[in-house]
Tab-separated table of C-alpha atoms and ligand atoms in Angstrom:
chain	number	residue	atom	x	y	z
E	1	UNK	CA	62.678	-4.533	-62.942
E	2	UNK	CA	66.002	-2.382	-62.242
E	3	UNK	CA	66.577	0.645	-63.391
E	4	UNK	CA	69.482	2.966	-64.391
E	5	UNK	CA	68.321	6.681	-62.411
E	6	UNK	CA	69.335	10.095	-61.940
E	7	UNK	CA	67.662	12.525	-58.962
E	8	UNK	CA	68.743	15.575	-60.097
E	9	UNK	CA	67.387	17.548	-57.551
E	10	UNK	CA	68.246	15.192	-55.095
E	11	UNK	CA	71.673	15.120	-56.864
E	12	UNK	CA	71.744	11.425	-56.655
E	13	UNK	CA	71.950	8.599	-58.528
E	14	UNK	CA	71.177	4.640	-57.794
E	15	UNK	CA	69.081	1.762	-59.835
E	16	UNK	CA	65.861	2.184	-58.584
E	17	UNK	CA	62.860	-0.417	-59.023
E	18	UNK	CA	60.480	0.046	-61.381
E	19	UNK	CA	56.556	-1.516	-62.858
E	20	UNK	CA	56.996	-3.595	-65.755
E	21	UNK	CA	55.731	-1.602	-68.343
E	22	UNK	CA	52.794	-2.955	-70.298
E	23	UNK	CA	51.018	-2.007	-73.869
E	24	UNK	CA	48.287	0.865	-73.691
E	25	UNK	CA	47.732	1.513	-77.378
E	26	UNK	CA	47.300	-0.652	-80.570
E	27	UNK	CA	51.051	0.585	-82.495
E	28	UNK	CA	52.673	-0.189	-79.653
E	29	UNK	CA	55.646	-3.184	-78.273
E	30	UNK	CA	56.858	-3.753	-75.673
E	31	UNK	CA	61.176	-5.050	-75.916
E	32	UNK	CA	63.572	-6.459	-73.122
E	33	UNK	CA	65.880	-4.677	-73.216
E	34	UNK	CA	69.615	-5.944	-73.675
E	35	UNK	CA	72.471	-4.271	-74.142
E	36	UNK	CA	71.820	0.364	-73.304
E	37	UNK	CA	75.430	1.977	-74.505
E	38	UNK	CA	77.281	5.332	-72.351
E	39	UNK	CA	78.424	8.129	-73.217
E	40	UNK	CA	79.785	12.089	-72.374
E	41	UNK	CA	75.576	12.648	-71.891
E	42	UNK	CA	74.732	10.373	-69.550
E	43	UNK	CA	78.544	11.438	-67.338
E	44	UNK	CA	76.772	14.598	-67.861
E	45	UNK	CA	73.073	14.098	-66.997
E	46	UNK	CA	74.662	11.678	-64.002
E	47	UNK	CA	77.141	15.044	-63.223
E	48	UNK	CA	73.854	17.069	-62.926
E	49	UNK	CA	74.815	19.191	-65.995
E	50	UNK	CA	72.567	18.156	-67.636
E	51	UNK	CA	69.181	15.995	-68.588
E	52	UNK	CA	65.455	16.159	-67.002
E	53	UNK	CA	63.005	14.099	-65.647
E	54	UNK	CA	59.914	13.293	-67.099
E	55	UNK	CA	56.874	15.491	-65.837
E	56	UNK	CA	55.825	14.139	-62.775
E	57	UNK	CA	59.486	11.923	-60.968
E	58	UNK	CA	62.006	12.590	-60.023
E	59	UNK	CA	64.168	10.970	-61.207
E	60	UNK	CA	65.000	10.206	-65.308
E	61	UNK	CA	65.916	6.831	-65.923
E	62	UNK	CA	69.406	6.934	-68.416
E	63	UNK	CA	70.403	5.194	-71.893
E	64	UNK	CA	70.138	6.593	-74.444
E	65	UNK	CA	71.922	3.884	-76.888
E	66	UNK	CA	70.305	0.619	-77.174
E	67	UNK	CA	69.334	-3.049	-78.511
E	68	UNK	CA	65.950	-4.751	-77.366
E	69	UNK	CA	63.958	-7.556	-78.123
E	70	UNK	CA	60.322	-7.191	-79.092
E	71	UNK	CA	58.122	-9.856	-76.766
E	72	UNK	CA	54.955	-8.289	-77.564
E	73	UNK	CA	52.747	-6.610	-80.344
E	74	UNK	CA	50.207	-4.885	-80.439
E	75	UNK	CA	47.463	-5.211	-82.100
E	76	UNK	CA	48.048	-2.626	-84.826
E	77	UNK	CA	52.004	-3.387	-84.991
E	78	UNK	CA	52.625	-4.207	-88.537
E	79	UNK	CA	56.483	-3.452	-88.982
E	80	UNK	CA	57.836	-5.941	-86.369
E	81	UNK	CA	57.283	-8.982	-84.784
E	82	UNK	CA	58.097	-11.384	-81.579
E	83	UNK	CA	61.891	-11.789	-81.367
E	84	UNK	CA	62.977	-8.433	-84.065
E	85	UNK	CA	65.812	-7.079	-82.882
E	86	UNK	CA	65.684	-3.452	-82.664
E	87	UNK	CA	67.606	-0.152	-82.649
E	88	UNK	CA	65.073	2.655	-80.036
E	89	UNK	CA	64.873	6.362	-82.148
E	90	UNK	CA	66.088	9.292	-78.810
E	91	UNK	CA	64.215	11.761	-79.592
E	92	UNK	CA	60.172	12.508	-79.760
E	93	UNK	CA	58.445	14.929	-81.528
E	94	UNK	CA	57.627	18.304	-80.354
E	95	UNK	CA	53.461	19.590	-79.592
E	96	UNK	CA	53.906	22.283	-81.449
E	97	UNK	CA	51.679	22.271	-85.048
E	98	UNK	CA	54.263	24.879	-86.513
E	99	UNK	CA	57.175	23.074	-86.507
E	100	UNK	CA	57.060	21.568	-89.755
E	101	UNK	CA	60.581	19.463	-88.998
E	102	UNK	CA	58.216	17.538	-86.249
E	103	UNK	CA	55.547	17.760	-88.318
E	104	UNK	CA	57.719	15.397	-90.828
E	105	UNK	CA	58.977	13.521	-88.956
E	106	UNK	CA	61.807	15.372	-88.425
E	107	UNK	CA	62.882	16.238	-84.141
E	108	UNK	CA	66.485	16.775	-84.964
E	109	UNK	CA	65.586	19.263	-86.303
E	110	UNK	CA	62.814	20.365	-84.119
E	111	UNK	CA	62.256	24.170	-84.182
E	112	UNK	CA	60.829	24.910	-81.100
E	113	UNK	CA	62.943	22.034	-77.955
E	114	UNK	CA	60.290	21.028	-77.003
E	115	UNK	CA	61.315	18.047	-78.623
E	116	UNK	CA	61.934	14.669	-75.601
E	117	UNK	CA	64.878	13.147	-75.299
E	118	UNK	CA	63.773	9.486	-74.119
E	119	UNK	CA	67.304	9.231	-71.474
E	120	UNK	CA	67.775	12.502	-71.815
E	121	UNK	CA	65.137	14.740	-71.913
E	122	UNK	CA	61.503	14.815	-70.126
E	123	UNK	CA	61.149	11.068	-71.282
E	124	UNK	CA	62.962	7.572	-69.724
E	125	UNK	CA	65.559	5.985	-71.271
E	126	UNK	CA	66.599	2.571	-71.916
E	127	UNK	CA	68.217	1.248	-69.221
E	128	UNK	CA	65.916	-1.356	-66.956
E	129	UNK	CA	64.047	-4.380	-68.175
E	130	UNK	CA	61.813	-3.753	-70.296
E	131	UNK	CA	60.318	-0.734	-72.783
E	132	UNK	CA	57.219	0.469	-74.408
E	133	UNK	CA	57.714	2.274	-77.329
E	134	UNK	CA	55.570	2.938	-80.704
E	135	UNK	CA	56.716	1.335	-83.651
E	136	UNK	CA	56.783	4.236	-86.031
E	137	UNK	CA	60.254	5.359	-83.410
E	138	UNK	CA	62.260	1.364	-84.057
E	139	UNK	CA	64.202	0.156	-86.481
E	140	UNK	CA	64.837	-3.000	-86.913
E	141	UNK	CA	68.084	-4.763	-86.720
E	142	UNK	CA	69.443	-7.989	-88.820
E	143	UNK	CA	70.371	-10.666	-86.590
E	144	UNK	CA	74.110	-11.028	-87.160
E	145	UNK	CA	74.935	-7.867	-86.278
E	146	UNK	CA	73.508	-8.952	-82.791
E	147	UNK	CA	77.080	-8.470	-81.129
E	148	UNK	CA	77.902	-5.043	-82.061
E	149	UNK	CA	73.904	-3.315	-82.202
E	150	UNK	CA	74.367	-1.561	-79.669
E	151	UNK	CA	77.247	-0.003	-81.058
E	152	UNK	CA	73.905	2.147	-84.269
E	153	UNK	CA	72.541	4.683	-81.640
E	154	UNK	CA	76.395	6.871	-81.911
E	155	UNK	CA	77.311	5.501	-85.700
E	156	UNK	CA	73.641	7.765	-86.352
E	157	UNK	CA	75.548	10.724	-85.505
E	158	UNK	CA	77.905	10.348	-87.314
E	159	UNK	CA	75.952	9.098	-90.833
E	160	UNK	CA	73.268	13.257	-90.024
E	161	UNK	CA	76.668	14.710	-90.322
E	162	UNK	CA	78.074	12.723	-93.276
E	163	UNK	CA	74.596	12.604	-94.777
E	164	UNK	CA	74.610	16.709	-94.923
E	165	UNK	CA	78.995	17.149	-95.600
E	166	UNK	CA	77.596	14.567	-98.943
E	167	UNK	CA	74.503	16.961	-100.086
E	168	UNK	CA	77.073	20.102	-99.291
E	169	UNK	CA	80.063	18.191	-101.515
E	170	UNK	CA	77.452	17.890	-104.751
E	171	UNK	CA	77.983	21.829	-105.000
E	172	UNK	CA	81.624	19.972	-106.144
E	173	UNK	CA	80.463	18.225	-109.287
E	174	UNK	CA	84.575	17.028	-109.845
E	175	UNK	CA	84.750	15.533	-106.396
E	176	UNK	CA	82.450	11.783	-106.696
E	177	UNK	CA	83.064	8.747	-104.927
E	178	UNK	CA	85.211	7.007	-107.395
E	179	UNK	CA	88.664	6.351	-106.187
E	180	UNK	CA	91.222	8.328	-108.451
E	181	UNK	CA	89.205	11.090	-107.959
E	182	UNK	CA	90.735	12.725	-105.249
E	183	UNK	CA	89.290	15.773	-104.426
E	184	UNK	CA	87.184	16.547	-102.069
E	185	UNK	CA	88.405	13.168	-100.382
E	186	UNK	CA	90.521	13.852	-97.984
E	187	UNK	CA	89.370	14.195	-94.845
E	188	UNK	CA	90.350	14.502	-90.596
E	189	UNK	CA	87.869	13.252	-87.874
E	190	UNK	CA	88.906	15.206	-84.066
E	191	UNK	CA	88.026	12.897	-81.481
E	192	UNK	CA	88.844	8.828	-81.298
E	193	UNK	CA	86.042	7.878	-79.044
E	194	UNK	CA	83.121	6.450	-80.770
E	195	UNK	CA	81.728	8.958	-83.156
E	196	UNK	CA	84.518	9.695	-84.273
E	197	UNK	CA	86.486	5.767	-84.716
E	198	UNK	CA	81.891	5.136	-86.462
E	199	UNK	CA	82.359	8.297	-88.357
E	200	UNK	CA	86.432	7.729	-89.634
E	201	UNK	CA	85.405	3.703	-90.454
E	202	UNK	CA	82.355	5.745	-92.497
E	203	UNK	CA	84.847	8.320	-93.981
E	204	UNK	CA	87.431	5.458	-95.429
E	205	UNK	CA	84.459	3.673	-96.696
E	206	UNK	CA	83.297	6.048	-99.024
E	207	UNK	CA	86.645	6.358	-100.220
E	208	UNK	CA	87.802	9.515	-98.555
E	209	UNK	CA	91.658	9.289	-97.205
E	210	UNK	CA	90.741	9.376	-93.632
E	211	UNK	CA	93.237	11.019	-90.729
E	212	UNK	CA	92.152	10.823	-87.092
E	213	UNK	CA	93.093	13.564	-84.852
E	214	UNK	CA	93.592	13.140	-81.047
E	215	UNK	CA	94.885	14.207	-77.951
E	216	UNK	CA	96.346	10.331	-77.138
E	217	UNK	CA	99.902	9.444	-77.723
E	218	UNK	CA	101.253	6.751	-79.443
E	219	UNK	CA	100.295	3.838	-79.768
E	220	UNK	CA	97.718	3.390	-78.192
E	221	UNK	CA	94.554	1.017	-78.803
E	222	UNK	CA	92.606	3.940	-80.530
E	223	UNK	CA	95.278	4.080	-83.027
E	224	UNK	CA	96.099	0.788	-83.894
E	225	UNK	CA	92.363	0.906	-84.187
E	226	UNK	CA	92.256	2.941	-86.578
E	227	UNK	CA	94.933	1.902	-88.196
E	228	UNK	CA	93.410	-1.729	-88.402
E	229	UNK	CA	90.524	0.279	-90.736
E	230	UNK	CA	92.290	2.560	-93.530
E	231	UNK	CA	93.060	5.373	-91.389
E	232	UNK	CA	95.914	8.085	-90.216
E	233	UNK	CA	97.082	8.379	-86.605
E	234	UNK	CA	97.915	11.484	-85.650
E	235	UNK	CA	98.573	12.305	-81.809
E	236	UNK	CA	97.098	16.439	-81.090
E	237	UNK	CA	99.926	16.952	-78.304
E	238	UNK	CA	102.796	16.229	-80.152
E	239	UNK	CA	101.770	17.304	-83.898
E	240	UNK	CA	99.974	20.949	-84.146
E	241	UNK	CA	97.178	21.588	-86.486
E	242	UNK	CA	99.000	23.652	-89.342
E	243	UNK	CA	102.129	20.176	-89.151
E	244	UNK	CA	99.120	18.181	-89.436
E	245	UNK	CA	97.453	20.038	-93.013
E	246	UNK	CA	100.745	19.772	-94.747
E	247	UNK	CA	100.503	15.124	-93.961
E	248	UNK	CA	96.760	15.108	-95.167
E	249	UNK	CA	97.373	18.156	-98.095
E	250	UNK	CA	93.565	20.453	-98.921
E	251	UNK	CA	91.737	19.361	-96.334
E	252	UNK	CA	89.066	18.686	-97.231
E	253	UNK	CA	86.693	16.868	-94.408
E	254	UNK	CA	86.327	18.059	-91.669
E	255	UNK	CA	84.248	15.489	-89.366
E	256	UNK	CA	84.640	17.078	-84.958
E	257	UNK	CA	83.741	14.708	-82.610
E	258	UNK	CA	85.376	15.542	-79.041
E	259	UNK	CA	84.317	18.585	-78.039
E	260	UNK	CA	87.417	20.362	-77.586
E	261	UNK	CA	87.383	23.941	-78.232
E	262	UNK	CA	90.787	24.379	-78.602
E	263	UNK	CA	91.784	22.366	-80.196
E	264	UNK	CA	88.939	22.264	-83.336
E	265	UNK	CA	89.122	26.377	-83.948
E	266	UNK	CA	93.122	25.004	-84.007
E	267	UNK	CA	91.286	22.969	-87.245
E	268	UNK	CA	88.824	25.038	-87.818
E	269	UNK	CA	91.917	27.428	-89.349
E	270	UNK	CA	93.952	24.909	-91.492
E	271	UNK	CA	90.245	24.002	-92.910
E	272	UNK	CA	91.005	23.653	-96.847
E	273	UNK	CA	89.886	25.339	-99.461
E	274	UNK	CA	85.858	24.060	-100.857
E	275	UNK	CA	85.880	22.409	-97.142
E	276	UNK	CA	83.586	21.224	-94.717
E	277	UNK	CA	83.515	21.240	-91.515
E	278	UNK	CA	81.068	19.542	-89.310
E	279	UNK	CA	80.421	20.012	-85.544
E	280	UNK	CA	78.757	17.115	-83.467
E	281	UNK	CA	81.108	17.140	-80.450
E	282	UNK	CA	78.747	18.728	-77.284
E	283	UNK	CA	81.760	20.918	-75.638
E	284	UNK	CA	81.820	21.088	-71.804
E	285	UNK	CA	81.347	25.162	-70.665
E	286	UNK	CA	85.199	26.484	-70.256
E	287	UNK	CA	86.637	29.724	-69.601
E	288	UNK	CA	86.584	31.572	-72.934
E	289	UNK	CA	89.288	31.362	-75.558
E	290	UNK	CA	90.368	33.843	-78.316
E	291	UNK	CA	90.808	33.535	-81.603
E	292	UNK	CA	91.978	34.836	-84.826
E	293	UNK	CA	88.108	35.650	-85.652
E	294	UNK	CA	88.746	37.880	-89.128
E	295	UNK	CA	91.535	35.492	-90.170
E	296	UNK	CA	88.771	32.714	-89.767
E	297	UNK	CA	85.536	34.851	-91.826
E	298	UNK	CA	88.635	35.692	-94.584
E	299	UNK	CA	89.569	32.033	-95.254
E	300	UNK	CA	85.689	30.784	-94.823
E	301	UNK	CA	84.725	33.791	-97.590
E	302	UNK	CA	87.389	33.116	-100.190
E	303	UNK	CA	88.010	29.721	-99.836
E	304	UNK	CA	84.149	28.564	-100.709
E	305	UNK	CA	83.892	27.392	-96.525
E	306	UNK	CA	81.424	25.886	-95.381
E	307	UNK	CA	80.834	24.710	-90.869
E	308	UNK	CA	77.855	23.321	-89.926
E	309	UNK	CA	76.560	22.127	-86.981
E	310	UNK	CA	75.029	18.553	-86.290
E	311	UNK	CA	72.712	17.017	-83.536
E	312	UNK	CA	70.981	13.839	-83.231
E	313	UNK	CA	69.558	11.454	-86.611
E	314	UNK	CA	66.155	11.181	-88.330
E	315	UNK	CA	65.431	7.352	-89.613
E	316	UNK	CA	67.903	8.528	-92.864
E	317	UNK	CA	70.160	8.155	-90.402
E	318	UNK	CA	69.583	5.783	-87.922
E	319	UNK	CA	68.653	3.301	-91.759
E	320	UNK	CA	72.300	4.487	-93.256
E	321	UNK	CA	73.767	2.515	-89.350
E	322	UNK	CA	72.206	0.024	-89.581
E	323	UNK	CA	72.981	-0.604	-93.208
E	324	UNK	CA	76.865	0.953	-92.399
E	325	UNK	CA	77.719	-1.314	-89.600
E	326	UNK	CA	76.150	-4.056	-91.619
E	327	UNK	CA	79.525	-3.526	-93.828
E	328	UNK	CA	81.696	-2.126	-91.592
E	329	UNK	CA	81.351	-5.675	-89.343
E	330	UNK	CA	81.844	-7.995	-92.522
E	331	UNK	CA	85.223	-5.371	-93.828
E	332	UNK	CA	86.588	-5.578	-90.280
E	333	UNK	CA	85.099	-6.956	-88.392
E	334	UNK	CA	87.737	-7.385	-85.447
E	335	UNK	CA	88.516	-3.579	-85.290
E	336	UNK	CA	84.101	-3.589	-84.483
E	337	UNK	CA	83.922	-5.884	-81.603
E	338	UNK	CA	87.314	-3.950	-81.208
E	339	UNK	CA	85.269	-0.767	-80.366
E	340	UNK	CA	83.137	-2.182	-77.330
E	341	UNK	CA	85.565	-2.764	-74.779
E	342	UNK	CA	83.395	-3.389	-71.386
E	343	UNK	CA	80.697	-5.154	-70.109
E	344	UNK	CA	79.261	-4.280	-66.733
E	345	UNK	CA	75.836	-5.356	-64.888
E	346	UNK	CA	72.808	-2.418	-64.171
E	347	UNK	CA	74.284	-2.746	-60.373
E	348	UNK	CA	77.606	-0.679	-61.422
E	349	UNK	CA	76.204	1.507	-64.315
E	350	UNK	CA	77.849	4.148	-62.506
E	351	UNK	CA	81.134	3.363	-63.607
E	352	UNK	CA	81.250	2.666	-66.802
E	353	UNK	CA	79.866	6.350	-67.197
E	354	UNK	CA	82.817	7.681	-64.841
E	355	UNK	CA	85.456	5.486	-66.114
E	356	UNK	CA	86.826	7.046	-69.079
E	357	UNK	CA	89.069	4.949	-70.160
E	358	UNK	CA	87.588	1.947	-72.498
E	359	UNK	CA	86.257	2.899	-75.887
E	360	UNK	CA	82.273	2.423	-75.869
E	361	UNK	CA	81.025	0.736	-72.319
E	362	UNK	CA	78.217	-0.795	-72.826
E	363	UNK	CA	75.171	-2.203	-69.316
E	364	UNK	CA	74.127	-5.361	-70.645
E	365	UNK	CA	70.502	-6.069	-68.978
E	366	UNK	CA	68.982	-9.387	-68.866
E	367	UNK	CA	65.023	-8.970	-68.765
E	368	UNK	CA	65.362	-9.601	-65.894
E	369	UNK	CA	67.274	-6.805	-64.414
K	1	LIG	C1	72.655	11.754	-77.944
K	1	LIG	C2	71.619	12.264	-79.332
K	1	LIG	C3	71.177	13.597	-78.998
K	1	LIG	C4	72.438	14.290	-77.704
K	1	LIG	C5	71.596	14.963	-76.643
K	1	LIG	C6	73.639	12.424	-77.720
K	1	LIG	O1	74.257	12.059	-76.406
K	1	LIG	O2	73.294	10.411	-79.141
K	1	LIG	O3	70.258	11.862	-79.797
K	1	LIG	O4	70.450	14.397	-79.216
K	1	LIG	O5	73.160	13.377	-76.902
K	1	LIG	O6	70.956	15.786	-76.320
K	2	LIG	ZN1	74.279	9.052	-76.137
């Protein structure tokens, strides 16, 4: 079977031929891969800035945003049967007994950094014909989400962020999800990529007045999409952070999904009272930038602000993502479908990795690849 592989040592990227994997443990499941999404992380790996092959391999198979179909189950598998659609989790626990997070099946909070990530860090990814994985890392997806379920993994990033934002907002007992109680419910989403737009959908769905703030000028397809599901779009090149804040009112939540340090800090300067700012974008290393640290700290304290970073996702976020993607798809079928802008065969997997014009580009696998 074919696989999309990156050779960091040789600085080479190509389609390789691999043997089909076999079930070797009773709780394992064999999947025929259907689709794999590509994102900025894949671009970083394919630019040799990130990504580590598994031990004993010169290459890493890409692909962490995946949708597969069960073709075979080990004798002790209880939750899956042939034909089920599944989305696998990305991260695998570290081996250290003292890592409370991994031992509690919360490797997304791993303390040791010795976790592995499929398609990213020391474990092959899903951009291939067949994959074997333990059932504990698989999540069942309803059939009616077949066309869009490849969006589950990017949505989990937003879901993990929102779970934490909602937990922090519990300190504001007057801010509840019920309509008509606006306090705490104005959110700015920084970035209009898939993680930004899916997060914006989740915020709209949770009753937030939601503003998407991104660099592309209007009109553009991302802005049109945001409008279609009830968010307002502002272009960061023409509307500065101060102007955005006067449109929004008290910015209660910032959900950052752009990895653009400068704009992120400009937005931090106008963060509202009792607000939460959540970073999900991984910035590229760049020149140092200057910020007014005195004023940031002053506001952080005097305005009860919380700043948090978040990465990867646990089982709770996968379950929330599958549930919410179903809700979004029923509420805004066209907007959800429009997030997937390009489909490529595995032979052309590099094109969507480096072409940044679409929103979510995917590799369509056929099992025989
Ligand atoms: C993935 C996460 C992963 C992170 C860092 C992201 O693209 O969605 O699951 O933890 O990259 O490697
Ligand atoms: Zn990704």
